[in-house]
Coordinates of C-alpha atoms in Angstrom, one line a residue:
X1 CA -39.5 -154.6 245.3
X2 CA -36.0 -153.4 245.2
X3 CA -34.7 -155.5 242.5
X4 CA -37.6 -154.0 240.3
X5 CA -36.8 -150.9 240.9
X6 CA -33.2 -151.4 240.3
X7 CA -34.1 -152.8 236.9
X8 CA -36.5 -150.0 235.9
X9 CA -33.2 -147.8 236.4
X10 CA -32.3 -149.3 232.8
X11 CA -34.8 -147.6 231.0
X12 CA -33.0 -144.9 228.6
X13 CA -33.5 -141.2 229.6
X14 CA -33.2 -139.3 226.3
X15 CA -32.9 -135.7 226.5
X16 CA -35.9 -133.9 226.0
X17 CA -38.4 -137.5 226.1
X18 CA -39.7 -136.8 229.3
X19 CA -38.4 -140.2 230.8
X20 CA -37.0 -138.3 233.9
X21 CA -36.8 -140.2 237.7
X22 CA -39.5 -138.9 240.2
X23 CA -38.3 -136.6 242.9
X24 CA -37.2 -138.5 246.1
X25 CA -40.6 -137.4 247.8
X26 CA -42.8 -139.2 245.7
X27 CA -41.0 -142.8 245.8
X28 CA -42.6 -143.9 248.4
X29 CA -46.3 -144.0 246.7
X30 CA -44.6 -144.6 243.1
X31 CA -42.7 -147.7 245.4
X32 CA -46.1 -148.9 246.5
X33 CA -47.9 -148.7 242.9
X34 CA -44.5 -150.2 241.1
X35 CA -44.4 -153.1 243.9
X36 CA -47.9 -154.7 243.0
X37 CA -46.9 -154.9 239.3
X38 CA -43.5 -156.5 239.6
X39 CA -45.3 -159.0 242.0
X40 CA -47.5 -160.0 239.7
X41 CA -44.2 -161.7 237.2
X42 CA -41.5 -163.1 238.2
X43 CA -39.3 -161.0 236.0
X44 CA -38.6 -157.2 236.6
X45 CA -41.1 -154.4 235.3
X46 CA -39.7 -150.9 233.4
X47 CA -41.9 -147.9 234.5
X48 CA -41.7 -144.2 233.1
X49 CA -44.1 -141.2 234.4
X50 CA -45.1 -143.8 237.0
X51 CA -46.5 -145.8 233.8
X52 CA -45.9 -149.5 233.0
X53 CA -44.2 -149.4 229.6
X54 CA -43.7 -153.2 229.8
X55 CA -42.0 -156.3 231.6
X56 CA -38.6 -157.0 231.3
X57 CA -37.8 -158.0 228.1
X58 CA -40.0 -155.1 226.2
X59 CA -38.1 -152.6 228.2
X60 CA -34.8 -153.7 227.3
X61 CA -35.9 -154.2 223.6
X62 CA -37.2 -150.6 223.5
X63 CA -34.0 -149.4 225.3
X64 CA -32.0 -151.2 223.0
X65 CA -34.0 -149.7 219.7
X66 CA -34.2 -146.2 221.9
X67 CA -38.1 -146.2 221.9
X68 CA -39.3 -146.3 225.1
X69 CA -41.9 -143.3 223.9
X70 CA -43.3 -145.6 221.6
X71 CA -43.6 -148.4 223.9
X72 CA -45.4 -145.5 226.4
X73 CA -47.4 -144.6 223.6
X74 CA -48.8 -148.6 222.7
X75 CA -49.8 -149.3 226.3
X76 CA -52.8 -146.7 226.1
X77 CA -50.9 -144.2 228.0
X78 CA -50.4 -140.0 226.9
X79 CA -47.8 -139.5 224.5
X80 CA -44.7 -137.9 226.3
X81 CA -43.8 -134.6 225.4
X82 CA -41.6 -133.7 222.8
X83 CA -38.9 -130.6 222.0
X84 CA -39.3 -128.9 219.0
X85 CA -37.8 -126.3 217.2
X86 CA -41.2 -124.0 216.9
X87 CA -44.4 -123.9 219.0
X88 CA -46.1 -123.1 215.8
X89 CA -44.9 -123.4 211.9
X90 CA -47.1 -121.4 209.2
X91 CA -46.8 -122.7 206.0
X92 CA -48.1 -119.8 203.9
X93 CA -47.3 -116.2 203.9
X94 CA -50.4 -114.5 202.7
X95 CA -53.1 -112.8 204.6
X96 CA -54.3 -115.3 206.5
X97 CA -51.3 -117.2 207.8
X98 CA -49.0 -113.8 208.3
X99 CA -52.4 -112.7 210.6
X100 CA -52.2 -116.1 212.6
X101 CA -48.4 -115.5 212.5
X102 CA -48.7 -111.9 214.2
X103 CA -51.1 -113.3 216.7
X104 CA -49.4 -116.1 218.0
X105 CA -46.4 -113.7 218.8
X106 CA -48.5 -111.9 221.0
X107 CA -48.6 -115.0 223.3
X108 CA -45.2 -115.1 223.0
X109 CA -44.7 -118.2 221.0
X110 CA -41.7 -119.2 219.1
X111 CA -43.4 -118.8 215.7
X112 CA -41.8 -119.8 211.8
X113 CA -43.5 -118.8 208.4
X114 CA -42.3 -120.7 205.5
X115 CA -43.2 -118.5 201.8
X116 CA -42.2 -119.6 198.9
X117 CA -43.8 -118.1 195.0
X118 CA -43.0 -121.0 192.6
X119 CA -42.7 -119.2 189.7
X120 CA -45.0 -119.1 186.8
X121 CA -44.8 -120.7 183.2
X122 CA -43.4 -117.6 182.3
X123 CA -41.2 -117.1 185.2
X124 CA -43.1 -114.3 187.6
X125 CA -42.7 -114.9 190.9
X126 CA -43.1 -111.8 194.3
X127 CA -42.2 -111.3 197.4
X128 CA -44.4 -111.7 201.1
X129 CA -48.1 -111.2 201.2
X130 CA -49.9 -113.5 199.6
X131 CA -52.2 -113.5 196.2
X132 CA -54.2 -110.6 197.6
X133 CA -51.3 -108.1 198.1
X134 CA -48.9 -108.8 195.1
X135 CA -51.2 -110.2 192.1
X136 CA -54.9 -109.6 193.5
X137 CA -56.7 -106.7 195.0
X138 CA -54.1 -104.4 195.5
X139 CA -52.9 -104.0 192.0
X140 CA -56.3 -104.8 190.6
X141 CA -57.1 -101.7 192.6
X142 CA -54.6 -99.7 191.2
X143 CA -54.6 -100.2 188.0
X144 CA -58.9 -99.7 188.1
X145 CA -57.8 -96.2 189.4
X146 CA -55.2 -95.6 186.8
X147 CA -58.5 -96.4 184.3
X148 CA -60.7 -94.1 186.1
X149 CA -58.2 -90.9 186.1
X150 CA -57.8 -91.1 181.8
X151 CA -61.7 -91.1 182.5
X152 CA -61.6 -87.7 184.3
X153 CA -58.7 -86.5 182.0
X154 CA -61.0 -86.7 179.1
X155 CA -64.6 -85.9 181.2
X156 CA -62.6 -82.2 182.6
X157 CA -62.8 -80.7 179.2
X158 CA -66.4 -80.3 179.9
X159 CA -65.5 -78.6 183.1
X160 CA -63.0 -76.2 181.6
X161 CA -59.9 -77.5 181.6
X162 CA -57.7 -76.6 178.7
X163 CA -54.4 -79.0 177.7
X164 CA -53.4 -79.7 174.1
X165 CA -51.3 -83.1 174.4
X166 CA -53.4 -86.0 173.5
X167 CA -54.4 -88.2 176.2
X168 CA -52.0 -91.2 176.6
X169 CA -51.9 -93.8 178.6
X170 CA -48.0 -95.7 179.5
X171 CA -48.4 -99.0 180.6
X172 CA -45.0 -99.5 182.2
X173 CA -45.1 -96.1 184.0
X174 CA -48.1 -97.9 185.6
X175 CA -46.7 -101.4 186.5
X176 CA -43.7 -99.6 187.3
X177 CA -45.3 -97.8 189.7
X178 CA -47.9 -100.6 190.8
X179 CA -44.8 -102.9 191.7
X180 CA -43.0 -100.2 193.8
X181 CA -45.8 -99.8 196.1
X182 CA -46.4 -103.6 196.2
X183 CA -42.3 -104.4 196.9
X184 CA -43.2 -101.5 199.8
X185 CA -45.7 -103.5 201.4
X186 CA -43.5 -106.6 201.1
X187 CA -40.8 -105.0 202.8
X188 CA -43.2 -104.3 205.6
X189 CA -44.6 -107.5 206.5
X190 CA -40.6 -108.7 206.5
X191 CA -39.9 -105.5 208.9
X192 CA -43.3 -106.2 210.7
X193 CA -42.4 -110.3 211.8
X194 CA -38.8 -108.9 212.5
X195 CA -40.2 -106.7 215.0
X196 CA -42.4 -109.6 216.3
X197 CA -39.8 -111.9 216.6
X198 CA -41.4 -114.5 214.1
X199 CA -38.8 -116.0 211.9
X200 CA -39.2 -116.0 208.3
X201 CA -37.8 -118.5 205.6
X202 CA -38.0 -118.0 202.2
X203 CA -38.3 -121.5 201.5
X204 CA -40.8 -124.0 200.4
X205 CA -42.4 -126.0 203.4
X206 CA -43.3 -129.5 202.7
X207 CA -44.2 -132.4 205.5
X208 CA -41.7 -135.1 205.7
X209 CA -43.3 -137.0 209.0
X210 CA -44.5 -136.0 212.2
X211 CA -44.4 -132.8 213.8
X212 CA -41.8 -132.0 211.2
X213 CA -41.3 -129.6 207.7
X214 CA -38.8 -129.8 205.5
X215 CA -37.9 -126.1 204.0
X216 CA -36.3 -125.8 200.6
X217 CA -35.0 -122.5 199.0
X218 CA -34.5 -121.1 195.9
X219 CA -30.9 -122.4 195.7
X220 CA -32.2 -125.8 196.6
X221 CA -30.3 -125.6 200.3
X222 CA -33.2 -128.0 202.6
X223 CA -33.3 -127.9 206.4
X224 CA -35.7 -129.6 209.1
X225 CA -37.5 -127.9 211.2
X226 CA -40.5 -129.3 213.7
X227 CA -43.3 -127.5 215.6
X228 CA -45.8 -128.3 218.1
X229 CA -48.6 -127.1 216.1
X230 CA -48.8 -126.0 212.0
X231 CA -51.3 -123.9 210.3
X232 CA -51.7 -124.6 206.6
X233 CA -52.0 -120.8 204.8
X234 CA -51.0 -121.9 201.4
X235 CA -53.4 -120.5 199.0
X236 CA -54.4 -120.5 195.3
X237 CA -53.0 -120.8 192.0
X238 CA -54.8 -119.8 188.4
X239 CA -55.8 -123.2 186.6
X240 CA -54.6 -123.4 183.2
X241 CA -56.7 -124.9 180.2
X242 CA -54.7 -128.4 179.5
X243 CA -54.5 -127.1 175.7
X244 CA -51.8 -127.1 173.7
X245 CA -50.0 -123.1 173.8
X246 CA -51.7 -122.3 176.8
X247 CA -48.9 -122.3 179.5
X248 CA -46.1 -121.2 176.4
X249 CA -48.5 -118.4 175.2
X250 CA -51.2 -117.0 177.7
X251 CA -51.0 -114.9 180.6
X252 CA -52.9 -115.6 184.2
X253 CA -53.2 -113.0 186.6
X254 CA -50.0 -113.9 188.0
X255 CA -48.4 -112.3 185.2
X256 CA -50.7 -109.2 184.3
X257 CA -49.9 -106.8 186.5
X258 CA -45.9 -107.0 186.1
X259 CA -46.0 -107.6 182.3
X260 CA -43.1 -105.3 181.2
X261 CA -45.3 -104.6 177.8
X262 CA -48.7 -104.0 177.3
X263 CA -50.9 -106.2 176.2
X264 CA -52.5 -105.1 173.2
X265 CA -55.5 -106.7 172.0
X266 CA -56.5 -108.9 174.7
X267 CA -58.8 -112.3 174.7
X268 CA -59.7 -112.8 178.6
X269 CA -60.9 -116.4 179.2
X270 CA -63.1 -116.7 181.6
X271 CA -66.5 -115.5 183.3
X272 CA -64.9 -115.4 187.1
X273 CA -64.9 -112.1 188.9
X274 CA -61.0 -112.3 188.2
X275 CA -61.4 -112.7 184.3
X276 CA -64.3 -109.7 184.1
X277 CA -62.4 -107.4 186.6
X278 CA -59.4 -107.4 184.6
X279 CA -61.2 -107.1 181.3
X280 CA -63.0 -104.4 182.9
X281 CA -59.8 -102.1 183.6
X282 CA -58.2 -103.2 180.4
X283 CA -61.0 -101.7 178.3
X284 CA -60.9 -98.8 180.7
X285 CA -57.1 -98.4 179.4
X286 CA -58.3 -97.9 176.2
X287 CA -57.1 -101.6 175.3
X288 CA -59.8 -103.9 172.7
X289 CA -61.1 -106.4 175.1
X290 CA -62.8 -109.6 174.4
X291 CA -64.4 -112.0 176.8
X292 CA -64.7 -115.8 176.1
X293 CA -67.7 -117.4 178.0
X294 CA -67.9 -121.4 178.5
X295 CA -71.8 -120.9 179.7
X296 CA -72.6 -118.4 182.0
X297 CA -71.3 -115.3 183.9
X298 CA -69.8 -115.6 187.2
X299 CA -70.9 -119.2 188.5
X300 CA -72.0 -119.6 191.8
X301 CA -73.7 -116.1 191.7
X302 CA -77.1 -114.6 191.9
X303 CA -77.8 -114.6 187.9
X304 CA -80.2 -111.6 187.5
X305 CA -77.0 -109.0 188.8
X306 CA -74.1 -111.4 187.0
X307 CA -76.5 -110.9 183.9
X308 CA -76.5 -107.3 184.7
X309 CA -72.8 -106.7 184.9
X310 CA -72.8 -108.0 181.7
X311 CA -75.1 -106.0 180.2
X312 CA -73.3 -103.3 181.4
X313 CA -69.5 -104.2 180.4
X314 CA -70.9 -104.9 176.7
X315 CA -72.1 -101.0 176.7
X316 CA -68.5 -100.1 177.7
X317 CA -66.9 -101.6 175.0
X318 CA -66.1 -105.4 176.4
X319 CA -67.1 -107.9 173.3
X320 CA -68.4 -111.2 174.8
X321 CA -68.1 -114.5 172.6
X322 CA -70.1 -116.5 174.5
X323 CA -70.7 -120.5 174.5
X324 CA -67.1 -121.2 173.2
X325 CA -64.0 -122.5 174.4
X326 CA -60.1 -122.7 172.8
X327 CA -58.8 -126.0 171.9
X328 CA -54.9 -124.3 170.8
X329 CA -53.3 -121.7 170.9
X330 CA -50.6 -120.9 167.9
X331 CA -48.2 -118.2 168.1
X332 CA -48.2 -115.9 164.6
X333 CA -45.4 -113.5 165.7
X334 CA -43.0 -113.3 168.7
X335 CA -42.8 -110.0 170.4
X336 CA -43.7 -107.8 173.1
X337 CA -46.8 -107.8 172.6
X338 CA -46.5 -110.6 169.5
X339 CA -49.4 -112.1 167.8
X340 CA -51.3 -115.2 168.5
X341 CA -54.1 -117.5 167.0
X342 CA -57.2 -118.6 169.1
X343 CA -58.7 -121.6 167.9
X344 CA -62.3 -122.4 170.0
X345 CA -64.6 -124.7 169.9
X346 CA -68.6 -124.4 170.3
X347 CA -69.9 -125.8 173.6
X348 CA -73.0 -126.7 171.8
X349 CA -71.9 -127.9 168.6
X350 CA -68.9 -128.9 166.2
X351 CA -68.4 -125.5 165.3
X352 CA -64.9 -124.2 165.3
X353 CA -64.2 -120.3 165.2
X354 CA -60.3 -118.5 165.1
X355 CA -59.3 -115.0 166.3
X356 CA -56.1 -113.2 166.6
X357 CA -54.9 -111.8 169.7
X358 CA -51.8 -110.2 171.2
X359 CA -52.8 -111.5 174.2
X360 CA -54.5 -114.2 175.8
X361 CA -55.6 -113.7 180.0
X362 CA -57.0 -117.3 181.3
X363 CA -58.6 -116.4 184.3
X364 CA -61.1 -120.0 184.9
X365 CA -60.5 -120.4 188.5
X366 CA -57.7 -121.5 190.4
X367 CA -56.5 -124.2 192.5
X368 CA -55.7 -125.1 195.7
X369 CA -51.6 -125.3 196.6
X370 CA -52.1 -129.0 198.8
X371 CA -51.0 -131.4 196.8
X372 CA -47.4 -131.1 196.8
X373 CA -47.0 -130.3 200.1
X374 CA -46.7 -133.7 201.7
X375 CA -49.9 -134.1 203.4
X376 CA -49.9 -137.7 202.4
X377 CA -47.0 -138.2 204.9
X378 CA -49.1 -136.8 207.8
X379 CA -52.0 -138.2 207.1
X380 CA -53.9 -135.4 206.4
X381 CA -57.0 -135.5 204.1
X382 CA -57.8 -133.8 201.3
X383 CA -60.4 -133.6 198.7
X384 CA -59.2 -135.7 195.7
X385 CA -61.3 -133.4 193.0
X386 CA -60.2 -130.2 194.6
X387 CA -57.6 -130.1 196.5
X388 CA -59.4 -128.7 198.8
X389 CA -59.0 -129.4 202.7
X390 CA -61.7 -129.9 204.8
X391 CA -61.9 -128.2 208.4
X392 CA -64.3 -128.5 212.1
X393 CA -66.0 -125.3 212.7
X394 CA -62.5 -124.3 214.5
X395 CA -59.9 -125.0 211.3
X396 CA -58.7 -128.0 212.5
X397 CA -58.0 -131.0 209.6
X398 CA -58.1 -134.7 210.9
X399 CA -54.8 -134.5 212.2
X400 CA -55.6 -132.8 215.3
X401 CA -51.8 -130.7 215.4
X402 CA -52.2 -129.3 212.0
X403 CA -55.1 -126.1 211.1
X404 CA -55.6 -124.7 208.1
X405 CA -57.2 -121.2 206.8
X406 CA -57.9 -119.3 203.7
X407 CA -58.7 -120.7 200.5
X408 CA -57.8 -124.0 200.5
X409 CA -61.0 -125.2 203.0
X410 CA -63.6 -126.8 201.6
X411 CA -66.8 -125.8 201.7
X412 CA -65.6 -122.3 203.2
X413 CA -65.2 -118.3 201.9
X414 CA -62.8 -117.2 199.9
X415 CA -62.0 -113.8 200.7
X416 CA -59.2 -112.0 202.0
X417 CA -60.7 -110.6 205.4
X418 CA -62.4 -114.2 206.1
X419 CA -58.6 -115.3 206.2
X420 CA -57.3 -112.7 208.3
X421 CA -60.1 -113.0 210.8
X422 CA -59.9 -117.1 210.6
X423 CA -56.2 -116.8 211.6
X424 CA -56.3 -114.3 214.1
X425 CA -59.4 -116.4 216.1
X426 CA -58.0 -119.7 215.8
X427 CA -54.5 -118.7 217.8
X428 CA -56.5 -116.9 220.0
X429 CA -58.1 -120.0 220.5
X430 CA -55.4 -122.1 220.8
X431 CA -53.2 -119.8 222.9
X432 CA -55.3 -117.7 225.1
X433 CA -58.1 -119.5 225.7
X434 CA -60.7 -117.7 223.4
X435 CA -63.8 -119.7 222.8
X436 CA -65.2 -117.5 219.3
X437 CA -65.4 -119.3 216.4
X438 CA -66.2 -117.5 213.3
X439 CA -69.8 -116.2 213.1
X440 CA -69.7 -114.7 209.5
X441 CA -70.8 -118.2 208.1
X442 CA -74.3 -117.9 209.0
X443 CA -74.6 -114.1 207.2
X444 CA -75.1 -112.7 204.3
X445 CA -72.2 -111.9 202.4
X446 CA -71.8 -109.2 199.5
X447 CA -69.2 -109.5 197.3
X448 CA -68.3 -106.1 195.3
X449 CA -67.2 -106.7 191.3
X450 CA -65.1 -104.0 190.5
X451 CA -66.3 -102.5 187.3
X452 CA -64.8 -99.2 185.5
X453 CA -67.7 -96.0 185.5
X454 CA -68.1 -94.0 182.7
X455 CA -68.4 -90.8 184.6
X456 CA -65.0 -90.9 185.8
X457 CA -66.1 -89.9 189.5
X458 CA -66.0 -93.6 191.1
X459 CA -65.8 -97.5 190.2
X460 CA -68.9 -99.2 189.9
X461 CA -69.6 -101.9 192.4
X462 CA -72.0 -104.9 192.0
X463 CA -72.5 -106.2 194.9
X464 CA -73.4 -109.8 194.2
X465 CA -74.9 -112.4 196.6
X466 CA -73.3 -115.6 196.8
X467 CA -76.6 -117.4 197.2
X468 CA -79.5 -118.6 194.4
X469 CA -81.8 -118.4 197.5
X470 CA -81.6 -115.0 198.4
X471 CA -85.1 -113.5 196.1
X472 CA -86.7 -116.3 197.7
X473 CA -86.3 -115.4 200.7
X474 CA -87.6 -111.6 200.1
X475 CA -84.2 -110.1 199.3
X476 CA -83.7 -107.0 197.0
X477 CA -80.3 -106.7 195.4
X478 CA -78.9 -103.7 194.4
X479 CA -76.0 -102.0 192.6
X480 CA -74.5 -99.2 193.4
X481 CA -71.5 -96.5 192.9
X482 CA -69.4 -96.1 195.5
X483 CA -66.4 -93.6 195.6
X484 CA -62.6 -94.8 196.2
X485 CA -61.0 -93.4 199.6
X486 CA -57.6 -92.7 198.3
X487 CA -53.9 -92.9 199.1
X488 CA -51.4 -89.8 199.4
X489 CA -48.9 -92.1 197.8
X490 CA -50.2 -93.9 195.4
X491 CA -54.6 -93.7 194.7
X492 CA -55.7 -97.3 195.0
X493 CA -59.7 -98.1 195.3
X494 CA -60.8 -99.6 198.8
X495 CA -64.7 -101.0 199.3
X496 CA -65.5 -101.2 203.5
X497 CA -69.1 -102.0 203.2
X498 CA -71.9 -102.4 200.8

């Protein structure tokens, strides 16, 4: 018995691998247990956390190659604990994974987020916050408003009001204004995980192996970084056609609401709630708007109210050339705006049409940000069409340390409070010991398309059900007009509930 204890002794104790003696009171019982093993072999047994890691020459060979943890590991027993840098890493600085981020400092955990914008084809890139905050709701918001006041500018001469300058609209006093608030809000969130002791990186996360990250900036400067737990917040991008011009010429909505010009006669490609909200405050600018349509409006959607918006965006001014797609894109003209050539093709035929434009919007949908990431090194599955990720009903992926939220699930919402609420229930979850799981699956879900009113005294909202089952089951759907709440600083609409 004592020789097989001595030998045990020359089992390596790394720092931090949890491969640490027993206290003196417990050797007698550990004694006992280690004795029957090392009677059983004439050669000496290695134990660590009262665990057989192997006879004699396995524990030498794993001391030698310092990887008695993965000898522990191989013999069926709990993997020992590890040190890392971050009890959690959030990859992802948008809504959903800043909310997680937040939360988990309540429990006090050492918490990282990792942001990083790759720019667009064209160079725009923003600060913290996510889609949502820099090129989404926010400035979609704002710049609806900015529609609706020339609206009222023009409507108060019925009411009296007397001015003799002709109604203008400047398109960089708006951005101009737009991006200030937005860099404001940016600066907050920074401020806001300061105060919350959560460190942020502006650097681009990617998996390299286990339980670790590797974080490049925007000089290219990489460091390693490893957690006990990541959450996988990375978002959307807009998808571009795969046509030749499209990512030299054309816009997404990354770009539109910081274009330093405006954008003149404007093709928007697309029949997504993204591609008809921005042609609907365009128009409402006083801009000539058309839309492209591949089939049908707003995919996905209750037809009957996406063929109503329609109807009513074509009586305020929004040309729709529908059943056609571009093939090329030619630049005419450079300039700010400059001129370019839309060639299409018919969906339903050979036919080819051409149009001039100053500007071309592609707004078909967007993709997920997965698959450069290094998920492949972790192990963690994705869907190969989509990009998507798929989740249990408590955000965890198939590797059972890493979570994800937001857009990139499968099969899930994608809407900026389903992130926030996601995030926030899943560390409360994970760190102190909540058992909700999101119940919003199971509801009915409105989903408001922001279109510009003629009356100038509110937006109109079409709230649209995200279900072809919902007459069927005895539903009415409705549209209606709803006010904006508005901001001291700067007016930008807001929708609570429909």
């Amino acid at each position: 018995m004592g020789s097989a204890l001595r030998k045990s002794k020359a089992v390596r104790q790394a720092p931090g691998s949890g491969l640490e003696r027993r206290p003196a009171e417990g050797a007698q019982k550990l004694q006992e247990g280690q004795s029957e093993v090392a009677a059983e072999t004439p050669q000496p047994a290695g134990f660590a956390q009262e665990k057989q890691i192997g006879d004699h020459e396995k524990t030498l060979k794993a001391n030698k190659e310092d990887k008695p943890q993965k000898l522990l590991e191989m013999n069926g027993n709990t993997a020992v604990p590890h040190s890392y840098d971050y009890d959690l890493i959030v990859i992802g600085g948008g809504s959903g994974g800043l909310a997680a981020a937040k939360e988990a400092a309540k429990y006090e955990k050492k918490v990282m987020v990792l942001d990083f914008v790759t720019p667009t084809p064209l160079g725009n890139s923003w600060g913290l916050g996510g889609t949502c905050v820099n090129v989404g709701c926010i400035p979609k918001k704002l710049m609806h408003q900015a529609a609706l006041l020339g609206q009222a500018l023009q409507d108060s001469r019925k009411f009296g009001w007397q001015f003799t300058e002709e109604v203008k609209h400047n398109w960089m006093t708006m951005t101009e204004s737009v991006q200030n608030y937005i860099g404001s809000l940016n600066w907050g969130y920074r401020v806001a995980l300061r105060e919350k002791k959560v460190t942020y990186e502006n650097a681009y996360g990617e998996f390299v192996g286990p339980h670790t990250v590797k974080a490049t900036n925007k000089r290219g400067v990489e460091k390693l970084y490893t957690a006990e737990r990541f959450l996988i917040a990375t978002g959307e991008r807009p998808r571009y056609l795969g046509i030749p011009g499209d990512k030299e010429y054309c816009i997404s909505s990354d770009d539109l609401f910081s274009l330093p010009y405006c954008p003149g006669k404007t093709l928007v490609v697309g029949a997504s709630y993204v591609a008809l909200e921005c042609a609907g405050f365009l128009v409402g600018l006083g801009l000539d708007v058309t839309v492209m349509v591949r089939s049908i409006l707003l995919r996905g959607f209750d037809q009957d109210m996406a063929n109503k918006i329609g109807e009513y965006m074509e009586e305020h001014g929004i040309k729709f050339i529908r059943e056609f797609v571009p093939i090329k894109v030619e630049q005419i003209e450079e300039g700010t705006p400059g001129r370019l050539k839309v060639i299409a093709k018919s969906t339903n035929g050979n036919e080819i049409i051409e149009g001039e434009y100053n500007t071309v919007l592609i707004a078909i949908g967007r993709d997920s940000c997965t698959r450069n990431i290094g998920l492949d090194k972790v192990g963690v599955q994705i869907n190969e069409k989509t990009g998507k990720i798929p989740v249990n009903d408590e955000e965890q992926t198939n590797v059972p340390y890493i979570y994800a939220v937001g857009d990139i699930l499968q099969d899930k919402l994608e809407l900026t409070p389903v992130a926030i609420q996601a995030g926030r229930l899943l560390v409360q979850r994970l760190y102190g010991g909540a058992t909700t799981k999101k119940t919003w699956l199971g509801r009915l879900l409105h989903q408001c398309v922001f279109l510009r009113d003629s009356k100038g005294d509110g937006a109109r909202l079409f709230s649209v059900i995200q279900s072809a089952k919902t007459r069927s089951n005895g539903l009415k759907l409705k549209h209606r007009k709803i006010p904006f709440k508005h901001k001291k600083k700067l007016l930008y609409g807001e929708c609570d509930q429909v």
